[in-house]
CSV table of C-alpha atoms in Angstrom, one decimal:
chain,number,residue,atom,x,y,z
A,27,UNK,CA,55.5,5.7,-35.3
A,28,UNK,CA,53.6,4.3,-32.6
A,29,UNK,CA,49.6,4.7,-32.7
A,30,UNK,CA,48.1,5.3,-29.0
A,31,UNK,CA,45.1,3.6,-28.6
A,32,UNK,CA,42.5,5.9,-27.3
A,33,UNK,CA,40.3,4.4,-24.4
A,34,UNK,CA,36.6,3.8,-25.2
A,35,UNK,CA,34.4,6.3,-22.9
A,36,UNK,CA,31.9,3.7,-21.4
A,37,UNK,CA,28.3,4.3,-22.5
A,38,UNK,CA,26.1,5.5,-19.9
A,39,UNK,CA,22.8,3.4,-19.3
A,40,UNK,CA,19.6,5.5,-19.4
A,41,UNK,CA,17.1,4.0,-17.0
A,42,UNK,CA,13.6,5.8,-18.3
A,43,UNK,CA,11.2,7.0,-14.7
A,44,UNK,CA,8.5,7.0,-17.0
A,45,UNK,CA,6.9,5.4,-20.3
A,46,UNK,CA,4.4,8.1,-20.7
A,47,UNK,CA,1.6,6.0,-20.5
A,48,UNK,CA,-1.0,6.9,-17.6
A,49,UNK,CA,-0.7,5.4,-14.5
A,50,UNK,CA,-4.6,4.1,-14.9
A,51,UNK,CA,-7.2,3.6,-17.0
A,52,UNK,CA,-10.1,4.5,-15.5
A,53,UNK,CA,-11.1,6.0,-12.0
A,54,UNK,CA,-11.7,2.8,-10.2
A,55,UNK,CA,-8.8,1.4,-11.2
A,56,UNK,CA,-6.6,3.9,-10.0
A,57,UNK,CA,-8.9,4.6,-7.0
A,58,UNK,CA,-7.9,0.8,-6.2
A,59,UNK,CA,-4.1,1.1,-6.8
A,60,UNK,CA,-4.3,4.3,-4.1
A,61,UNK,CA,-6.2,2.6,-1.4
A,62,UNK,CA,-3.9,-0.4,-1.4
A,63,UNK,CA,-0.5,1.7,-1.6
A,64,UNK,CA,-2.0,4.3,0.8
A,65,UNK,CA,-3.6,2.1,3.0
A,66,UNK,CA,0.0,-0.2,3.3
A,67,UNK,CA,2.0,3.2,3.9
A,68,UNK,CA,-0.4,3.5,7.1
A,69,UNK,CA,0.3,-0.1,8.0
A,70,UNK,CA,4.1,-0.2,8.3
A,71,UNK,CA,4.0,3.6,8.5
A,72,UNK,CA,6.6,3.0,12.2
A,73,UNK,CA,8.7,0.5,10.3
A,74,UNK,CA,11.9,2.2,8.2
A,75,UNK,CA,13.0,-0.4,6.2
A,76,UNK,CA,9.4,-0.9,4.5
A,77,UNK,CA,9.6,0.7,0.9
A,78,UNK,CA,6.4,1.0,-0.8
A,79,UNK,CA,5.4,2.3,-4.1
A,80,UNK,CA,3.2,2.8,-6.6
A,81,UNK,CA,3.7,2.6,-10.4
A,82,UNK,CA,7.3,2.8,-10.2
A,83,UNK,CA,9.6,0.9,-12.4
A,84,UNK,CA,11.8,-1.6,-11.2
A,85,UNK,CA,14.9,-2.9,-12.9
A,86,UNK,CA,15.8,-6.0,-12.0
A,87,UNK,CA,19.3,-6.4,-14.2
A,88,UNK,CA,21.9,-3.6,-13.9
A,89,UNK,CA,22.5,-2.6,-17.6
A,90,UNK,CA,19.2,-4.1,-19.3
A,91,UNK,CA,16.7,-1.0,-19.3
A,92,UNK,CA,14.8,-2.8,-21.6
A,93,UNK,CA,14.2,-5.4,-18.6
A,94,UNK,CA,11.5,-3.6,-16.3
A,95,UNK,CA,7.9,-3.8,-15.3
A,96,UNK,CA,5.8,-1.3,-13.5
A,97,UNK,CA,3.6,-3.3,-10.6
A,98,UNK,CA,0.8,-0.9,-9.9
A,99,UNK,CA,1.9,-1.4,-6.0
A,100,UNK,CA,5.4,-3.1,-5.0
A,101,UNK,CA,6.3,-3.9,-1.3
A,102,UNK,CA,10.0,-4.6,-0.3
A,103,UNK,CA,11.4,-5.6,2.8
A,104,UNK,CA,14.3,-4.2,3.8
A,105,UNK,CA,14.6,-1.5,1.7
A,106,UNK,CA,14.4,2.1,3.6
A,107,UNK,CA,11.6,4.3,3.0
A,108,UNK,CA,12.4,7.4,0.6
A,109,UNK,CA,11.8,9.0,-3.0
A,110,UNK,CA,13.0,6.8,-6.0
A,111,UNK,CA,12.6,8.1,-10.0
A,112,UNK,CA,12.3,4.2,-10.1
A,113,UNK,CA,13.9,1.1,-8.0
A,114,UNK,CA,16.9,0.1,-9.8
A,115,UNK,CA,17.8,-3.3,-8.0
A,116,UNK,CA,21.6,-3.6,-7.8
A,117,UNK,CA,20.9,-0.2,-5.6
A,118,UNK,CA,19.4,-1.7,-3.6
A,119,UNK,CA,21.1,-4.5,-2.0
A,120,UNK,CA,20.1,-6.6,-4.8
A,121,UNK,CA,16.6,-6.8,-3.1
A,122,UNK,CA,13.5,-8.1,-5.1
A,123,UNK,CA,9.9,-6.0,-4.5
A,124,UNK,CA,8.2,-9.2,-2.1
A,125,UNK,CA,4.6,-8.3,-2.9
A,126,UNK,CA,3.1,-6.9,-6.1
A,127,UNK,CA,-0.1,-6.0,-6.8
A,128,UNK,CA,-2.1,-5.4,-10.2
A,129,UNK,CA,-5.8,-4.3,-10.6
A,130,UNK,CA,-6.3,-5.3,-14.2
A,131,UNK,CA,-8.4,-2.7,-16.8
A,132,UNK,CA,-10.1,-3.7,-19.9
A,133,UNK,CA,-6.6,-2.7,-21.8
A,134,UNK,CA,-5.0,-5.5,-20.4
A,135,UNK,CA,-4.3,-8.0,-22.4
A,136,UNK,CA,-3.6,-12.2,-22.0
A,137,UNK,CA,-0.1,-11.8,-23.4
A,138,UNK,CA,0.7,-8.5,-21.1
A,139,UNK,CA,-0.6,-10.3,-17.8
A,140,UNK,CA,1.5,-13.5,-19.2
A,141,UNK,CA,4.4,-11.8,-19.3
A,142,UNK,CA,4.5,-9.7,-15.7
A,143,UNK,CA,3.9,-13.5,-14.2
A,144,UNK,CA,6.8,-14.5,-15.9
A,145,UNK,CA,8.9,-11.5,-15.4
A,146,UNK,CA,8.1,-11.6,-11.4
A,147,UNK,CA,8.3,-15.2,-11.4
A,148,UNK,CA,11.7,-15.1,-12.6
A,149,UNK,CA,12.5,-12.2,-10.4
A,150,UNK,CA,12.1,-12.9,-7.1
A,151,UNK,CA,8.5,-11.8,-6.0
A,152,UNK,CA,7.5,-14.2,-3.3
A,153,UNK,CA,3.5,-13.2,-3.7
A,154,UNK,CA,1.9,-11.9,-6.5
A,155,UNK,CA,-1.8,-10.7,-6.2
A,156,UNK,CA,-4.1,-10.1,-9.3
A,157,UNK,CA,-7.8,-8.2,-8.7
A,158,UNK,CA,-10.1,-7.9,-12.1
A,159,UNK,CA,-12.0,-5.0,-11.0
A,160,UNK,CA,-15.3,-5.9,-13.6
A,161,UNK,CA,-15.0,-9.6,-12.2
A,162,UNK,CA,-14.6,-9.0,-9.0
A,163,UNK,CA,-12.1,-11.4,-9.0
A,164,UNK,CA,-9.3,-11.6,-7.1
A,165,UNK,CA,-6.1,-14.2,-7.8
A,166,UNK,CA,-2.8,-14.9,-6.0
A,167,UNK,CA,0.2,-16.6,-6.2
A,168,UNK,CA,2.9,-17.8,-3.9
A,169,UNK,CA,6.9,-18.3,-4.5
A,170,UNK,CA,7.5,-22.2,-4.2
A,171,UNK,CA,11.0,-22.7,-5.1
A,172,UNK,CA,12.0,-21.1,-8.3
A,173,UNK,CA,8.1,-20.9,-9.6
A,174,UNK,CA,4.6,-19.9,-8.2
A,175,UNK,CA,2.0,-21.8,-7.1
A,176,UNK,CA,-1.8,-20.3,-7.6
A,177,UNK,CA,-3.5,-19.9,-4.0
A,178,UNK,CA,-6.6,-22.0,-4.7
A,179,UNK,CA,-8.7,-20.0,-2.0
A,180,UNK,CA,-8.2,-16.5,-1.9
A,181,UNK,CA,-11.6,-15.3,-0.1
A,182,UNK,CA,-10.0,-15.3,3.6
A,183,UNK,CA,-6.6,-15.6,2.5
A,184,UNK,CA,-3.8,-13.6,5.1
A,185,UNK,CA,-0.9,-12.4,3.0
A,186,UNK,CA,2.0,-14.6,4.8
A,187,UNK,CA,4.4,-11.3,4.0
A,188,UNK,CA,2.5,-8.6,5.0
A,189,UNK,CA,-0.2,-10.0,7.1
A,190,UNK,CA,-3.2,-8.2,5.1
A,191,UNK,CA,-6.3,-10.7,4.8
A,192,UNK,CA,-8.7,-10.4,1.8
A,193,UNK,CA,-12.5,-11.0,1.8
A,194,UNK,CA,-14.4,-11.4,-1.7
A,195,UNK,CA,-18.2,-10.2,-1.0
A,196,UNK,CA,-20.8,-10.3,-3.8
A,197,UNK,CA,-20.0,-6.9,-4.9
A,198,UNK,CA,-16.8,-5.8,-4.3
A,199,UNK,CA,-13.1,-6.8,-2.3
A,200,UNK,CA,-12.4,-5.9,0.8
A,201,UNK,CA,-9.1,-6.0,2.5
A,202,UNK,CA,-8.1,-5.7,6.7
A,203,UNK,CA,-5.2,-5.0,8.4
A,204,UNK,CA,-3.8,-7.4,10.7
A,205,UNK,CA,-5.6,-5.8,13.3
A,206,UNK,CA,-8.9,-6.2,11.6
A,207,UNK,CA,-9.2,-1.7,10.0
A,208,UNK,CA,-10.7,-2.0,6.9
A,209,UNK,CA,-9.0,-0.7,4.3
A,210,UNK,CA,-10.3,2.6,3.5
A,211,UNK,CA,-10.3,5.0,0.2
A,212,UNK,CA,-8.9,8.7,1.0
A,213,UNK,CA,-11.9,10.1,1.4
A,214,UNK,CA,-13.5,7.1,3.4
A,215,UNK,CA,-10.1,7.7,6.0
A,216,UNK,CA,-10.8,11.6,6.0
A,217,UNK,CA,-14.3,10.9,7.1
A,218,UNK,CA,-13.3,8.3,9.6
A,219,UNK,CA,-10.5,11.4,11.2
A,220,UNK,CA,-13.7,13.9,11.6
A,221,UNK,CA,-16.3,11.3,12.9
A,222,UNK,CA,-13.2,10.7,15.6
A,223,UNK,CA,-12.8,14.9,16.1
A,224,UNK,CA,-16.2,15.2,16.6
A,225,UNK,CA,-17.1,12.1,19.0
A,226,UNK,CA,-14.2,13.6,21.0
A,227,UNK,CA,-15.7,17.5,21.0
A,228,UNK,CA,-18.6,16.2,22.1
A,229,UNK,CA,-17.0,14.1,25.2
A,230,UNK,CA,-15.5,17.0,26.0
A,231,UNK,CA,-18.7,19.3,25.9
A,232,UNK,CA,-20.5,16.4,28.1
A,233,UNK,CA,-17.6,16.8,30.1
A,234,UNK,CA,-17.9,20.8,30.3
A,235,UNK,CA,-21.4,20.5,31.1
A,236,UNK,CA,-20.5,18.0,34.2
A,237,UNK,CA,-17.7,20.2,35.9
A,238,UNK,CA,-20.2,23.2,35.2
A,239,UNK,CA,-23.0,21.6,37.0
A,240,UNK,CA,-21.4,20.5,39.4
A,241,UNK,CA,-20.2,24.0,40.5
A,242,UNK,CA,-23.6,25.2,40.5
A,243,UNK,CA,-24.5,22.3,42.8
A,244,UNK,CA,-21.5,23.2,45.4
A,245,UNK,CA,-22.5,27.2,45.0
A,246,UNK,CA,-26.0,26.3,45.9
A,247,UNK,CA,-24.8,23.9,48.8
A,248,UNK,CA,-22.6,26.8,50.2
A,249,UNK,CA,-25.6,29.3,50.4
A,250,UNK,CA,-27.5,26.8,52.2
A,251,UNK,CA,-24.8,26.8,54.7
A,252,UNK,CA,-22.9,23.4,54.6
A,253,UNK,CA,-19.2,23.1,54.3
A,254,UNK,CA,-18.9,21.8,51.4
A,255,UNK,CA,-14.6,20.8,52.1
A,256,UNK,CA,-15.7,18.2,54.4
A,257,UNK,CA,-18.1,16.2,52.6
Protein backbone atom coordinates (compact mmCIF):
# COMPACT_ATOMS: atom_id res chain seq x y z
CA UNK A 1 0.00 0.00 0.00
CA UNK A 2 1.46 3.25 -0.74
CA UNK A 3 0.78 6.18 1.82
CA UNK A 4 0.38 9.75 -0.06
CA UNK A 5 1.88 12.32 1.63
CA UNK A 6 -0.45 15.16 2.18
CA UNK A 7 1.14 18.70 1.42
CA UNK A 8 1.52 21.05 4.47
CA UNK A 9 -0.98 24.16 3.98
CA UNK A 10 1.59 27.00 4.57
CA UNK A 11 0.67 29.11 7.66
CA UNK A 12 -0.45 32.40 6.99
CA UNK A 13 1.48 35.35 8.77
CA UNK A 14 -0.78 37.78 10.76
CA UNK A 15 0.75 41.22 10.62
CA UNK A 16 -1.33 43.07 13.68
CA UNK A 17 -2.36 47.19 12.41
CA UNK A 18 -2.63 47.85 15.91
CA UNK A 19 -1.30 47.00 19.57
CA UNK A 20 -4.13 48.57 21.25
CA UNK A 21 -2.20 50.88 23.08
CA UNK A 22 -3.09 54.73 22.47
CA UNK A 23 -1.35 56.50 19.95
CA UNK A 24 -0.34 59.24 22.81
CA UNK A 25 -0.05 59.90 26.18
CA UNK A 26 -1.02 63.13 26.79
CA UNK A 27 -2.32 66.08 24.63
CA UNK A 28 0.90 67.72 23.92
CA UNK A 29 2.36 64.80 22.90
CA UNK A 30 0.08 63.91 20.44
CA UNK A 31 -0.57 67.67 19.52
CA UNK A 32 3.30 67.33 18.56
CA UNK A 33 3.14 64.06 16.51
CA UNK A 34 0.09 65.94 14.35
CA UNK A 35 1.87 69.14 13.71
CA UNK A 36 4.92 67.35 12.44
CA UNK A 37 2.97 64.67 10.20
CA UNK A 38 0.50 67.33 9.13
CA UNK A 39 2.74 69.89 8.66
CA UNK A 40 5.21 67.35 6.27
CA UNK A 41 1.94 66.24 4.36
CA UNK A 42 1.73 70.16 3.35
CA UNK A 43 5.39 70.17 2.46
CA UNK A 44 5.71 67.43 -0.10
CA UNK A 45 1.86 67.59 -0.53
CA UNK A 46 2.80 68.00 -4.94
CA UNK A 47 5.32 65.14 -4.68
CA UNK A 48 3.67 61.43 -5.25
CA UNK A 49 6.25 59.27 -4.27
CA UNK A 50 6.38 60.93 -0.62
CA UNK A 51 4.68 58.46 1.91
CA UNK A 52 4.12 59.87 5.24
CA UNK A 53 2.57 58.46 8.35
CA UNK A 54 1.84 58.59 11.61
CA UNK A 55 1.84 55.72 14.21
CA UNK A 56 1.82 53.06 11.76
CA UNK A 57 3.70 50.00 12.12
CA UNK A 58 6.36 49.06 9.97
CA UNK A 59 7.75 45.55 9.36
CA UNK A 60 10.92 45.53 8.35
CA UNK A 61 11.43 41.43 7.83
CA UNK A 62 8.70 39.58 5.78
CA UNK A 63 7.61 36.70 8.12
CA UNK A 64 8.78 38.16 11.65
CA UNK A 65 5.56 40.10 13.00
CA UNK A 66 7.19 40.08 16.06
CA UNK A 67 9.91 42.50 14.34
CA UNK A 68 8.13 46.01 14.20
CA UNK A 69 8.15 49.39 15.76
CA UNK A 70 5.67 52.17 15.54
CA UNK A 71 7.66 55.73 14.87
CA UNK A 72 5.17 58.32 15.97
CA UNK A 73 6.01 59.93 12.28
CA UNK A 74 7.86 57.93 9.47
CA UNK A 75 8.97 59.64 6.11
CA UNK A 76 9.87 57.43 3.05
CA UNK A 77 11.14 58.31 -0.22
CA UNK A 78 9.87 56.77 -2.96
CA UNK A 79 7.16 55.15 -1.67
CA UNK A 80 3.64 56.57 -3.31
CA UNK A 81 1.23 58.31 -1.22
CA UNK A 82 -1.92 56.13 -0.07
CA UNK A 83 -3.76 54.28 2.90
CA UNK A 84 -1.69 51.40 4.59
CA UNK A 85 -3.18 49.18 7.81
CA UNK A 86 0.72 49.36 8.42
CA UNK A 87 3.98 49.48 6.03
CA UNK A 88 5.06 45.97 5.54
CA UNK A 89 8.51 46.53 3.83
CA UNK A 90 9.07 43.66 1.27
CA UNK A 91 5.72 45.65 -0.24
CA UNK A 92 7.29 48.11 -0.73
CA UNK A 93 10.22 47.82 -2.85
CA UNK A 94 12.11 46.83 0.15
CA UNK A 95 12.30 50.61 1.06
CA UNK A 96 13.27 51.67 4.69
CA UNK A 97 11.06 54.80 6.34
CA UNK A 98 14.30 57.62 5.87
CA UNK A 99 13.21 59.88 8.69
CA UNK A 100 11.53 59.03 12.02
CA UNK A 101 10.44 61.02 14.51
CA UNK A 102 9.59 60.34 18.35
CA UNK A 103 8.24 62.90 20.95
CA UNK A 104 9.03 61.04 24.12
CA UNK A 105 6.14 60.95 27.24
CA UNK A 106 6.92 60.36 30.76
CA UNK A 107 6.03 56.39 29.96
CA UNK A 108 8.95 56.05 28.05
CA UNK A 109 11.39 54.26 29.31
CA UNK A 110 15.62 54.04 28.84
CA UNK A 111 15.29 50.41 27.68
CA UNK A 112 12.18 51.30 25.16
CA UNK A 113 14.12 54.38 23.54
CA UNK A 114 17.34 51.90 23.55
CA UNK A 115 15.71 49.59 21.65
CA UNK A 116 13.82 51.82 18.72
CA UNK A 117 17.67 53.28 18.17
CA UNK A 118 18.76 49.98 17.69
CA UNK A 119 15.85 48.58 15.75
CA UNK A 120 16.21 51.76 13.24
CA UNK A 121 19.76 51.62 13.34
CA UNK A 122 19.74 48.23 12.10
CA UNK A 123 17.01 49.08 9.66
CA UNK A 124 17.90 51.49 7.51
CA UNK A 125 16.63 54.94 8.88
CA UNK A 126 19.13 57.49 7.59
CA UNK A 127 17.97 60.30 10.39
CA UNK A 128 16.40 59.71 13.47
CA UNK A 129 15.02 62.74 15.49
CA UNK A 130 14.15 62.56 19.28
CA UNK A 131 12.18 65.68 21.04
CA UNK A 132 11.59 65.26 25.10
CA UNK A 133 8.66 67.51 25.26
CA UNK A 134 9.21 68.31 29.43
CA UNK A 135 13.03 68.98 28.41
CA UNK A 136 12.59 70.69 25.70
CA UNK A 137 15.11 68.82 24.23
CA UNK A 138 15.57 67.93 20.99
CA UNK A 139 18.28 65.03 19.78
CA UNK A 140 19.25 63.58 16.30
CA UNK A 141 21.03 61.24 14.65
CA UNK A 142 22.48 60.62 11.29
CA UNK A 143 23.14 57.17 9.17
CA UNK A 144 27.08 56.90 8.91
CA UNK A 145 27.76 53.68 7.36
CA UNK A 146 26.03 50.80 9.06
CA UNK A 147 25.52 52.94 12.49
CA UNK A 148 24.48 56.57 13.60
CA UNK A 149 26.32 59.24 14.53
CA UNK A 150 24.57 61.85 17.30
CA UNK A 151 24.26 65.46 15.54
CA UNK A 152 26.20 67.41 18.22
CA UNK A 153 24.26 70.75 17.41
CA UNK A 154 20.75 70.41 16.66
CA UNK A 155 19.51 74.17 17.45
CA UNK A 156 19.78 75.32 13.58
CA UNK A 157 20.17 72.00 12.20
CA UNK A 158 18.46 71.51 8.37
CA UNK A 159 17.30 67.89 7.97
CA UNK A 160 19.75 66.85 4.90
CA UNK A 161 16.52 64.49 3.75
CA UNK A 162 13.77 66.56 4.03
CA UNK A 163 15.14 69.97 4.21
CA UNK A 164 13.06 71.10 7.54
CA UNK A 165 15.47 73.20 9.93
CA UNK A 166 14.87 73.13 13.79
CA UNK A 167 15.29 76.05 16.22
CA UNK A 168 15.40 75.27 20.17
CA UNK A 169 14.06 78.68 21.94
CA UNK A 170 13.84 78.85 25.79
CA UNK A 171 10.47 77.50 25.88
CA UNK A 172 9.50 75.39 23.26
CA UNK A 173 10.87 73.94 19.44
CA UNK A 174 10.13 75.33 16.53
CA UNK A 175 10.53 73.91 13.11
CA UNK A 176 10.51 75.85 9.28
CA UNK A 177 10.00 74.68 6.10
CA UNK A 178 12.54 75.10 3.57
CA UNK A 179 11.01 78.11 2.58
CA UNK A 180 11.18 79.56 6.05
CA UNK A 181 6.60 78.79 7.14
CA UNK A 182 6.66 77.97 10.49
CA UNK A 183 5.33 74.92 11.36
CA UNK A 184 1.89 75.38 12.49
CA UNK A 185 -0.69 73.29 14.84
CA UNK A 186 -4.23 72.69 13.07
CA UNK A 187 -5.77 75.28 14.54
CA UNK A 188 -2.79 77.75 14.29
CA UNK A 189 -3.07 76.85 10.14
CA UNK A 190 -6.97 77.40 10.28
CA UNK A 191 -6.35 80.80 11.67
CA UNK A 192 -3.60 81.63 9.33
CA UNK A 193 -6.46 80.49 6.11
CA UNK A 194 -9.13 83.21 7.69
CA UNK A 195 -6.52 85.97 8.53
CA UNK A 196 -5.66 85.39 4.55
CA UNK A 197 -9.79 85.38 3.61
CA UNK A 198 -10.29 88.32 5.30
CA UNK A 199 -7.03 90.53 4.28
CA UNK A 200 -8.27 89.56 0.79
CA UNK A 201 -12.25 90.71 1.45
CA UNK A 202 -11.04 93.65 2.60
CA UNK A 203 -8.71 94.47 -0.68
CA UNK A 204 -11.49 93.72 -2.46
CA UNK A 205 -13.96 96.16 -0.47
CA UNK A 206 -11.04 99.01 -0.83
CA UNK A 207 -11.21 98.02 -4.27
CA UNK A 208 -15.15 98.32 -4.49
CA UNK A 209 -15.00 101.56 -2.80
CA UNK A 210 -12.31 102.84 -5.67
CA UNK A 211 -14.23 101.76 -8.90
CA UNK A 212 -17.45 103.29 -6.97
CA UNK A 213 -15.82 106.61 -6.44
CA UNK A 214 -14.56 106.89 -9.20
CA UNK A 215 -17.95 106.64 -11.04
CA UNK A 216 -19.27 109.24 -8.95
CA UNK A 217 -16.29 111.45 -10.01
CA UNK A 218 -16.93 110.77 -13.96
CA UNK A 219 -20.98 111.26 -13.29
CA UNK A 220 -20.18 114.58 -11.68
CA UNK A 221 -17.58 115.52 -14.51
CA UNK A 222 -20.32 114.66 -17.19
CA UNK A 223 -22.92 117.09 -15.56
CA UNK A 224 -20.40 119.72 -15.61
CA UNK A 225 -20.22 119.26 -19.25
CA UNK A 226 -16.70 117.77 -20.10
CA UNK A 227 -16.26 114.76 -22.20
CA UNK A 228 -15.07 112.68 -20.09
CA UNK A 229 -13.82 109.79 -23.30
CA UNK A 230 -11.18 112.12 -24.23
CA UNK A 231 -9.39 112.82 -21.11
Amino acid sequence: MVQQVTPETPIEVIYPESDGQPMADNTEQFAWIVKIKANLEILFASQSDVFIAGDLFWYPVKGSPNIKQAPDTLVVFGRPKGKRGSYLQWDEDNIPPQVVFEILSPSNTLKEMTKKLQFYQRYGVEEYYIYDLEKNDLNGLLRSGDSFEVIEEMNGWVSPRLGIRFQLTSETLEIFSPSGQKFLSPVEIDQLREQERQAKEAALQELEKERDRYQELLAKLKEKGIDTDNL
